[in-house]
């Protein structure tokens, strides 16, 4: 017994000394990355810790984005969030309103800020004390691109008209049984797809001071009518389109570049594929940029932890790290200097499917921020579905949506 | 000799004086032991059942926006907000439709299959296992399989319907009229097996002599079923009815998988109370309204169960 106690004491002392030897700041980082994405993140964390021996980065996988959102919400309510986490803009607004986040702008040098694509700056900028400030840093970013089957299409469409024509030509009933075997296009009715076409038709969701919803403008009607036209030649389904695209049922679809690995594995052994810049609409050919950012919590964390977290966040957007991250995961590099570097061009030459997303990043647009964005997004999604299913005309659906958004979500404080 | 059951000892105890009842060390020791034995269960129940139960009421009386960390007291406002939301009423209606649409077929089908299995057939235990398998299959996995079965162009379900009945291909998952039926079919498939097994146990508990007596009196098969089997199975039916209804009200996983992202199906046609709750609490971060929805669901299930208990006195017979 005495021997046991002695051993315990010695072991305890040894650990104590070891801990004293390197006083480390532990930074927990909650994320939603799996497989190759997780490995890349782990690698970057270990690389960072090599050069920062006083910082310990603890990566914690918290499930998919939905899980991460719930866990962050619960942790913030309990006053014990992680030091840093991946977060979407609508969560960021909530955490920011609760005073739980550290705005990162003061920590980022001017030359770094000017090296980040404008769309990403916009999506990470929030209103703090009535002033626009960069709060989070862009992390895993993707852009809307056109996926197309290279066995069927030599030259991808470059305009809406070409897209419609090609979709029509590629919609065929191969065995003549009255059932379409191959669709020219694929439509999954999620709000971002409509917003993409809406934006390209020249639409903006809100007026300047966010008191009016402009979704029922001319651009909204144009976008809806065009999507209705496309639907005639589309596989319309609520599931992801990488599967039907891979099996050859769908020849083209517009989707996030985050789907590249899924398209690659679904198409392997079936047909060739590539991505292309989005066909240009009446107003522009810009692409919606999506994905999460990194935020640092002040709530329940020490100043040392916050500083260490800021260091790590800055490292993640450094040219080396963001290049590595982009190559390993398929997300986009968040630095203009990386996008235009010879190494990246060389990489693109070997991986043609990465060319279009990179191009789209520089002419990207993002959702505006609003505390009720979650609901607003849902209302827009419902209007999109109503039109696609023929329940309402574009004008009716968009008028109704705009009215709901204005009365329920813009007037009321969220 | 007088039987010494608990009634007797209880009566004896009532006759004891206060002094005799509480003055003995043994009484306090026994009480203490009883509480010590109860403690682990109480701690677990208290932490994971009772505390959240009361906390949910507290949360539902507070507003969590704009500042999550400093919720403000709003009384019944959250309940009013929910009651004023058209989508809440639609979700409630969808939930009721799901409960009725899935529980009644589950019970009738369950009883029918149990009766077949209770007769003298070959490979009885094989069928029993086969029918029970869906119930033990995780609902996420089962729903993933149904995702394929329901595919419009290549789904097995449409193929069979088309080949056998020449039904036009149904877009189960993207047509609002078929979204809820799709969930109901999945529910029936998944939970009927449970009813089969419980009914089978109930059937085997019925004394054969009743049937023999009935046969002597010249009762035919239908009369035997109607006047012996059905009444004697009533406690089983009652149990299954309550369990199934409570379970059906809480349907979530299946819908969450069939329509990724908890969208509630095409045009919210499969939006049930639980999905609606999920949106309120974890999508919008409006925890107060979410808790209000959860409490409303609690009250609904509670009242329905109370009514069932009351009605059960008329039709449930214990042997």
Short mmCIF file of N, CA, C and O in Angstrom, two decimals, chain A residues 64 66-67 69-70 72-73 76-77 79 90-91 94-95 97-100 179-181 183 234-240 249 299 372 374-375 378 382 385-386 389 391 408-409 413-414, chain B residues 64-70 84-87 151-154 169 171 173-177 256 258-263 265-268 271 278-287:
data_model
loop_
_atom_site.label_atom_id
_atom_site.label_comp_id
_atom_site.label_asym_id
_atom_site.label_seq_id
_atom_site.Cartn_x
_atom_site.Cartn_y
_atom_site.Cartn_z
N UNK A 64 -21.69 17.07 -37.80
CA UNK A 64 -21.88 17.94 -38.96
C UNK A 64 -22.32 19.34 -38.51
O UNK A 64 -22.49 19.60 -37.32
N UNK A 66 -25.02 21.01 -38.40
CA UNK A 66 -26.20 21.10 -37.54
C UNK A 66 -25.83 20.79 -36.10
O UNK A 66 -26.23 21.51 -35.17
N UNK A 67 -25.06 19.73 -35.91
CA UNK A 67 -24.62 19.35 -34.56
C UNK A 67 -23.75 20.45 -33.97
O UNK A 67 -23.89 20.81 -32.81
N UNK A 69 -23.68 23.56 -34.63
CA UNK A 69 -24.50 24.72 -34.28
C UNK A 69 -25.19 24.51 -32.93
O UNK A 69 -25.16 25.37 -32.06
N UNK A 70 -25.80 23.32 -32.77
CA UNK A 70 -26.51 23.05 -31.51
C UNK A 70 -25.56 23.04 -30.32
O UNK A 70 -25.87 23.55 -29.26
N UNK A 72 -22.61 24.51 -30.07
CA UNK A 72 -22.11 25.85 -29.78
C UNK A 72 -23.17 26.65 -29.03
O UNK A 72 -22.87 27.35 -28.06
N UNK A 73 -24.42 26.51 -29.48
CA UNK A 73 -25.52 27.22 -28.81
C UNK A 73 -25.59 26.82 -27.34
O UNK A 73 -25.62 27.67 -26.45
N UNK A 76 -22.53 28.12 -25.42
CA UNK A 76 -22.58 29.57 -25.16
C UNK A 76 -23.56 29.84 -24.02
O UNK A 76 -23.27 30.62 -23.11
N UNK A 77 -24.70 29.16 -24.04
CA UNK A 77 -25.69 29.35 -22.97
C UNK A 77 -25.12 28.95 -21.62
O UNK A 77 -25.43 29.55 -20.60
N UNK A 79 -22.12 29.26 -20.86
CA UNK A 79 -20.98 30.13 -20.58
C UNK A 79 -19.64 29.48 -20.82
O UNK A 79 -18.61 29.99 -20.40
N UNK A 90 -25.00 33.32 -39.87
CA UNK A 90 -26.19 33.57 -39.05
C UNK A 90 -25.97 33.17 -37.58
O UNK A 90 -26.56 33.77 -36.69
N UNK A 91 -25.09 32.21 -37.33
CA UNK A 91 -24.77 31.89 -35.93
C UNK A 91 -23.92 33.04 -35.37
O UNK A 91 -24.09 33.44 -34.22
N UNK A 94 -25.77 35.84 -33.89
CA UNK A 94 -26.35 35.55 -32.57
C UNK A 94 -25.29 35.62 -31.47
O UNK A 94 -25.53 36.20 -30.41
N UNK A 95 -24.14 35.02 -31.74
CA UNK A 95 -23.09 35.01 -30.72
C UNK A 95 -22.56 36.43 -30.49
O UNK A 95 -22.22 36.82 -29.38
N UNK A 97 -24.29 39.23 -30.93
CA UNK A 97 -25.30 39.98 -30.17
C UNK A 97 -25.26 39.63 -28.69
O UNK A 97 -25.66 40.42 -27.84
N UNK A 98 -24.81 38.43 -28.38
CA UNK A 98 -24.71 38.03 -26.97
C UNK A 98 -23.39 38.51 -26.37
O UNK A 98 -23.09 38.25 -25.21
N UNK A 99 -22.59 39.19 -27.17
CA UNK A 99 -21.30 39.70 -26.68
C UNK A 99 -20.30 38.60 -26.40
O UNK A 99 -19.43 38.74 -25.54
N UNK A 100 -20.41 37.48 -27.13
CA UNK A 100 -19.55 36.34 -26.82
C UNK A 100 -18.33 36.23 -27.72
O UNK A 100 -17.47 35.39 -27.49
N UNK A 179 -40.26 7.49 -70.89
CA UNK A 179 -39.65 7.92 -69.64
C UNK A 179 -38.28 8.53 -69.95
O UNK A 179 -37.51 7.94 -70.71
N UNK A 180 -38.02 9.70 -69.40
CA UNK A 180 -36.73 10.35 -69.69
C UNK A 180 -35.61 9.64 -68.95
O UNK A 180 -35.69 9.41 -67.73
N UNK A 181 -34.57 9.25 -69.70
CA UNK A 181 -33.46 8.53 -69.09
C UNK A 181 -32.30 9.45 -68.76
O UNK A 181 -31.46 9.13 -67.93
N UNK A 183 -31.45 13.60 -68.12
CA UNK A 183 -31.90 14.98 -68.03
C UNK A 183 -30.75 15.92 -68.35
O UNK A 183 -29.61 15.64 -67.97
N UNK A 234 -35.11 19.18 -66.51
CA UNK A 234 -34.32 18.91 -65.31
C UNK A 234 -34.86 17.74 -64.51
O UNK A 234 -36.06 17.51 -64.47
N UNK A 235 -33.95 17.05 -63.86
CA UNK A 235 -34.35 16.15 -62.81
C UNK A 235 -34.56 17.03 -61.59
O UNK A 235 -33.67 17.78 -61.19
N UNK A 236 -35.77 16.98 -61.05
CA UNK A 236 -36.09 17.84 -59.92
C UNK A 236 -36.19 16.96 -58.69
O UNK A 236 -37.03 16.06 -58.62
N UNK A 237 -35.31 17.15 -57.73
CA UNK A 237 -35.37 16.31 -56.52
C UNK A 237 -34.75 17.02 -55.32
O UNK A 237 -33.90 17.89 -55.45
N UNK A 238 -35.19 16.58 -54.13
CA UNK A 238 -34.71 17.24 -52.92
C UNK A 238 -33.37 16.69 -52.45
O UNK A 238 -32.72 17.29 -51.61
N UNK A 239 -32.96 15.53 -52.97
CA UNK A 239 -31.67 14.96 -52.58
C UNK A 239 -30.53 15.63 -53.35
O UNK A 239 -30.75 16.31 -54.34
N UNK A 240 -29.31 15.39 -52.88
CA UNK A 240 -28.15 15.97 -53.55
C UNK A 240 -28.02 15.44 -54.97
O UNK A 240 -28.40 14.31 -55.26
N UNK A 249 -27.54 10.32 -65.10
CA UNK A 249 -28.95 10.71 -65.28
C UNK A 249 -29.09 12.20 -65.51
O UNK A 249 -30.06 12.67 -66.08
N UNK A 299 -16.21 34.81 -24.39
CA UNK A 299 -17.00 34.26 -23.30
C UNK A 299 -16.29 33.04 -22.68
O UNK A 299 -16.00 32.07 -23.38
N UNK A 372 -32.33 37.39 -38.54
CA UNK A 372 -33.38 36.45 -38.90
C UNK A 372 -33.11 35.74 -40.23
O UNK A 372 -34.04 35.25 -40.87
N UNK A 374 -31.96 32.97 -40.99
CA UNK A 374 -32.38 31.57 -41.04
C UNK A 374 -33.82 31.46 -41.55
O UNK A 374 -34.12 30.67 -42.43
N UNK A 375 -34.70 32.31 -40.98
CA UNK A 375 -36.11 32.27 -41.38
C UNK A 375 -36.30 32.82 -42.79
O UNK A 375 -37.07 32.29 -43.58
N UNK A 378 -35.55 30.39 -45.31
CA UNK A 378 -36.60 29.38 -45.43
C UNK A 378 -37.80 29.89 -46.23
O UNK A 378 -38.37 29.15 -47.02
N UNK A 382 -39.26 28.28 -49.63
CA UNK A 382 -40.65 27.88 -49.83
C UNK A 382 -41.20 28.49 -51.12
O UNK A 382 -41.86 27.80 -51.91
N UNK A 385 -39.94 26.60 -54.07
CA UNK A 385 -40.64 25.32 -54.23
C UNK A 385 -42.05 25.53 -54.79
O UNK A 385 -42.50 24.76 -55.64
N UNK A 386 -42.73 26.55 -54.26
CA UNK A 386 -44.11 26.80 -54.72
C UNK A 386 -44.14 27.04 -56.22
O UNK A 386 -45.03 26.56 -56.92
N UNK A 389 -43.23 23.72 -58.16
CA UNK A 389 -44.28 22.71 -58.13
C UNK A 389 -45.58 23.21 -58.74
O UNK A 389 -46.59 22.53 -58.71
N UNK A 391 -47.54 25.60 -57.73
CA UNK A 391 -48.58 26.00 -56.79
C UNK A 391 -48.90 27.49 -56.93
O UNK A 391 -50.00 27.91 -56.65
N UNK A 408 -42.76 39.89 -40.85
CA UNK A 408 -42.38 39.01 -39.74
C UNK A 408 -40.93 39.12 -39.33
O UNK A 408 -40.59 38.99 -38.16
N UNK A 409 -40.05 39.32 -40.32
CA UNK A 409 -38.64 39.18 -39.98
C UNK A 409 -37.80 40.44 -40.11
O UNK A 409 -36.69 40.50 -39.59
N UNK A 413 -37.73 42.74 -34.23
CA UNK A 413 -36.33 42.61 -33.88
C UNK A 413 -36.01 41.13 -33.75
O UNK A 413 -36.81 40.37 -33.21
N UNK A 414 -34.89 40.73 -34.30
CA UNK A 414 -34.59 39.31 -34.23
C UNK A 414 -33.45 39.03 -33.34
O UNK A 414 -32.86 38.00 -33.39
N UNK B 64 -35.01 34.64 -25.99
CA UNK B 64 -33.55 34.50 -26.14
C UNK B 64 -32.98 35.37 -27.24
O UNK B 64 -31.89 35.11 -27.72
N UNK B 65 -33.71 36.35 -27.71
CA UNK B 65 -33.13 37.27 -28.68
C UNK B 65 -33.48 38.68 -28.28
O UNK B 65 -34.50 38.90 -27.65
N UNK B 66 -32.71 39.66 -28.59
CA UNK B 66 -31.48 39.57 -29.38
C UNK B 66 -30.28 39.03 -28.61
O UNK B 66 -29.31 38.63 -29.22
N UNK B 67 -30.33 38.99 -27.28
CA UNK B 67 -29.14 38.56 -26.54
C UNK B 67 -29.37 37.18 -25.93
O UNK B 67 -30.12 37.02 -24.98
N UNK B 68 -28.70 36.18 -26.52
CA UNK B 68 -28.80 34.79 -26.06
C UNK B 68 -28.51 34.63 -24.58
O UNK B 68 -29.11 33.81 -23.90
N UNK B 69 -27.54 35.40 -24.11
CA UNK B 69 -27.03 35.17 -22.76
C UNK B 69 -27.85 35.86 -21.69
O UNK B 69 -27.72 35.55 -20.51
N UNK B 70 -28.67 36.81 -22.09
CA UNK B 70 -29.50 37.50 -21.10
C UNK B 70 -30.96 37.46 -21.53
O UNK B 70 -31.53 38.45 -21.95
N UNK B 84 -49.74 31.80 -33.09
CA UNK B 84 -50.06 32.68 -34.21
C UNK B 84 -49.38 32.24 -35.50
O UNK B 84 -49.66 32.78 -36.56
N UNK B 85 -48.46 31.27 -35.39
CA UNK B 85 -47.71 30.85 -36.57
C UNK B 85 -48.50 29.79 -37.34
O UNK B 85 -48.83 28.73 -36.81
N UNK B 86 -48.79 30.13 -38.59
CA UNK B 86 -49.59 29.22 -39.41
C UNK B 86 -48.88 27.87 -39.58
O UNK B 86 -49.51 26.82 -39.61
N UNK B 87 -47.53 27.93 -39.64
CA UNK B 87 -46.76 26.70 -39.84
C UNK B 87 -46.89 25.77 -38.64
O UNK B 87 -46.86 24.55 -38.79
N UNK B 151 -37.39 6.41 -54.72
CA UNK B 151 -36.90 7.14 -55.89
C UNK B 151 -37.95 7.06 -57.01
O UNK B 151 -38.54 6.01 -57.25
N UNK B 152 -38.15 8.21 -57.65
CA UNK B 152 -39.21 8.24 -58.65
C UNK B 152 -38.95 7.31 -59.84
O UNK B 152 -39.79 6.51 -60.21
N UNK B 153 -37.76 7.41 -60.41
CA UNK B 153 -37.50 6.67 -61.64
C UNK B 153 -36.96 5.26 -61.42
O UNK B 153 -37.22 4.37 -62.21
N UNK B 154 -36.19 5.07 -60.36
CA UNK B 154 -35.55 3.78 -60.18
C UNK B 154 -35.95 3.07 -58.89
O UNK B 154 -35.41 2.03 -58.57
N UNK B 169 -45.72 6.52 -62.33
CA UNK B 169 -44.62 6.72 -61.38
C UNK B 169 -44.94 7.89 -60.44
O UNK B 169 -45.29 8.97 -60.89
N UNK B 171 -43.81 10.57 -57.58
CA UNK B 171 -42.62 11.25 -57.06
C UNK B 171 -42.78 11.40 -55.54
O UNK B 171 -43.07 12.47 -55.03
N UNK B 173 -41.02 11.64 -52.89
CA UNK B 173 -40.31 12.56 -51.99
C UNK B 173 -40.43 14.02 -52.41
O UNK B 173 -40.15 14.90 -51.61
N UNK B 174 -40.82 14.27 -53.66
CA UNK B 174 -40.86 15.66 -54.11
C UNK B 174 -42.25 16.18 -54.40
O UNK B 174 -42.44 17.35 -54.71
N UNK B 175 -43.24 15.31 -54.30
CA UNK B 175 -44.62 15.73 -54.50
C UNK B 175 -45.26 15.94 -53.12
O UNK B 175 -45.35 15.00 -52.34
N UNK B 176 -45.72 17.17 -52.83
CA UNK B 176 -46.25 17.43 -51.49
C UNK B 176 -47.37 16.48 -51.07
O UNK B 176 -47.49 16.15 -49.90
N UNK B 177 -48.17 16.00 -52.02
CA UNK B 177 -49.29 15.13 -51.65
C UNK B 177 -48.81 13.76 -51.18
O UNK B 177 -49.54 13.05 -50.50
N UNK B 256 -36.16 13.56 -40.93
CA UNK B 256 -34.85 14.22 -40.96
C UNK B 256 -33.94 13.59 -42.03
O UNK B 256 -33.15 14.27 -42.66
N UNK B 258 -35.18 11.52 -44.73
CA UNK B 258 -35.81 11.52 -46.06
C UNK B 258 -35.62 12.87 -46.76
O UNK B 258 -35.49 12.92 -47.98
N UNK B 259 -35.64 13.96 -45.99
CA UNK B 259 -35.42 15.27 -46.60
C UNK B 259 -34.26 15.94 -45.88
O UNK B 259 -34.44 16.53 -44.81
N UNK B 260 -33.06 15.85 -46.46
CA UNK B 260 -31.86 16.33 -45.78
C UNK B 260 -31.98 17.79 -45.35
O UNK B 260 -32.60 18.60 -46.06
N UNK B 261 -31.42 18.09 -44.21
CA UNK B 261 -31.42 19.46 -43.73
C UNK B 261 -32.69 19.82 -42.99
O UNK B 261 -32.98 21.00 -42.79
N UNK B 262 -33.47 18.82 -42.57
CA UNK B 262 -34.70 19.06 -41.80
C UNK B 262 -35.60 20.08 -42.49
O UNK B 262 -36.17 20.96 -41.87
N UNK B 263 -35.73 19.97 -43.81
CA UNK B 263 -36.54 20.94 -44.52
C UNK B 263 -38.03 20.69 -44.32
O UNK B 263 -38.84 21.54 -44.64
N UNK B 265 -39.72 18.37 -45.88
CA UNK B 265 -40.31 17.88 -47.11
C UNK B 265 -40.70 18.98 -48.07
O UNK B 265 -40.57 20.16 -47.75
N UNK B 266 -41.22 18.61 -49.26
CA UNK B 266 -41.60 19.62 -50.24
C UNK B 266 -42.69 20.52 -49.69
O UNK B 266 -43.70 20.01 -49.16
N UNK B 267 -42.51 21.80 -49.74
CA UNK B 267 -43.48 22.77 -49.23
C UNK B 267 -43.91 22.46 -47.80
O UNK B 267 -45.05 22.68 -47.44
N UNK B 268 -43.00 21.96 -47.01
CA UNK B 268 -43.26 21.63 -45.60
C UNK B 268 -44.38 20.61 -45.42
O UNK B 268 -45.00 20.55 -44.37
N UNK B 271 -43.72 18.45 -42.51
CA UNK B 271 -43.24 19.15 -41.32
C UNK B 271 -44.10 18.73 -40.13
O UNK B 271 -45.31 18.97 -40.12
N UNK B 278 -37.46 21.66 -33.86
CA UNK B 278 -36.04 21.69 -34.22
C UNK B 278 -35.69 23.03 -34.88
O UNK B 278 -34.67 23.65 -34.55
N UNK B 279 -36.56 23.47 -35.79
CA UNK B 279 -36.31 24.75 -36.46
C UNK B 279 -36.30 25.91 -35.48
O UNK B 279 -35.42 26.76 -35.51
N UNK B 280 -37.30 25.91 -34.61
CA UNK B 280 -37.43 27.01 -33.64
C UNK B 280 -36.21 27.07 -32.73
O UNK B 280 -35.60 28.12 -32.54
N UNK B 281 -35.88 25.93 -32.14
CA UNK B 281 -34.85 25.93 -31.09
C UNK B 281 -33.45 25.98 -31.67
O UNK B 281 -32.63 26.79 -31.25
N UNK B 282 -33.18 25.12 -32.67
CA UNK B 282 -31.79 24.98 -33.09
C UNK B 282 -31.48 25.67 -34.41
O UNK B 282 -30.32 25.84 -34.75
N UNK B 283 -32.50 26.02 -35.17
CA UNK B 283 -32.26 26.76 -36.40
C UNK B 283 -32.28 28.24 -36.11
O UNK B 283 -31.32 28.96 -36.38
N UNK B 284 -33.40 28.69 -35.53
CA UNK B 284 -33.55 30.12 -35.27
C UNK B 284 -32.86 30.56 -33.99
O UNK B 284 -32.72 31.75 -33.74
N UNK B 285 -32.50 29.60 -33.14
CA UNK B 285 -31.94 29.87 -31.81
C UNK B 285 -32.97 30.57 -30.93
O UNK B 285 -32.61 31.26 -29.98
N UNK B 286 -34.26 30.43 -31.27
CA UNK B 286 -35.29 31.01 -30.42
C UNK B 286 -35.72 29.94 -29.43
O UNK B 286 -36.76 29.29 -29.57
N UNK B 287 -34.89 29.77 -28.40
CA UNK B 287 -35.09 28.65 -27.47
C UNK B 287 -36.40 28.74 -26.73
O UNK B 287 -37.04 27.73 -26.45
#
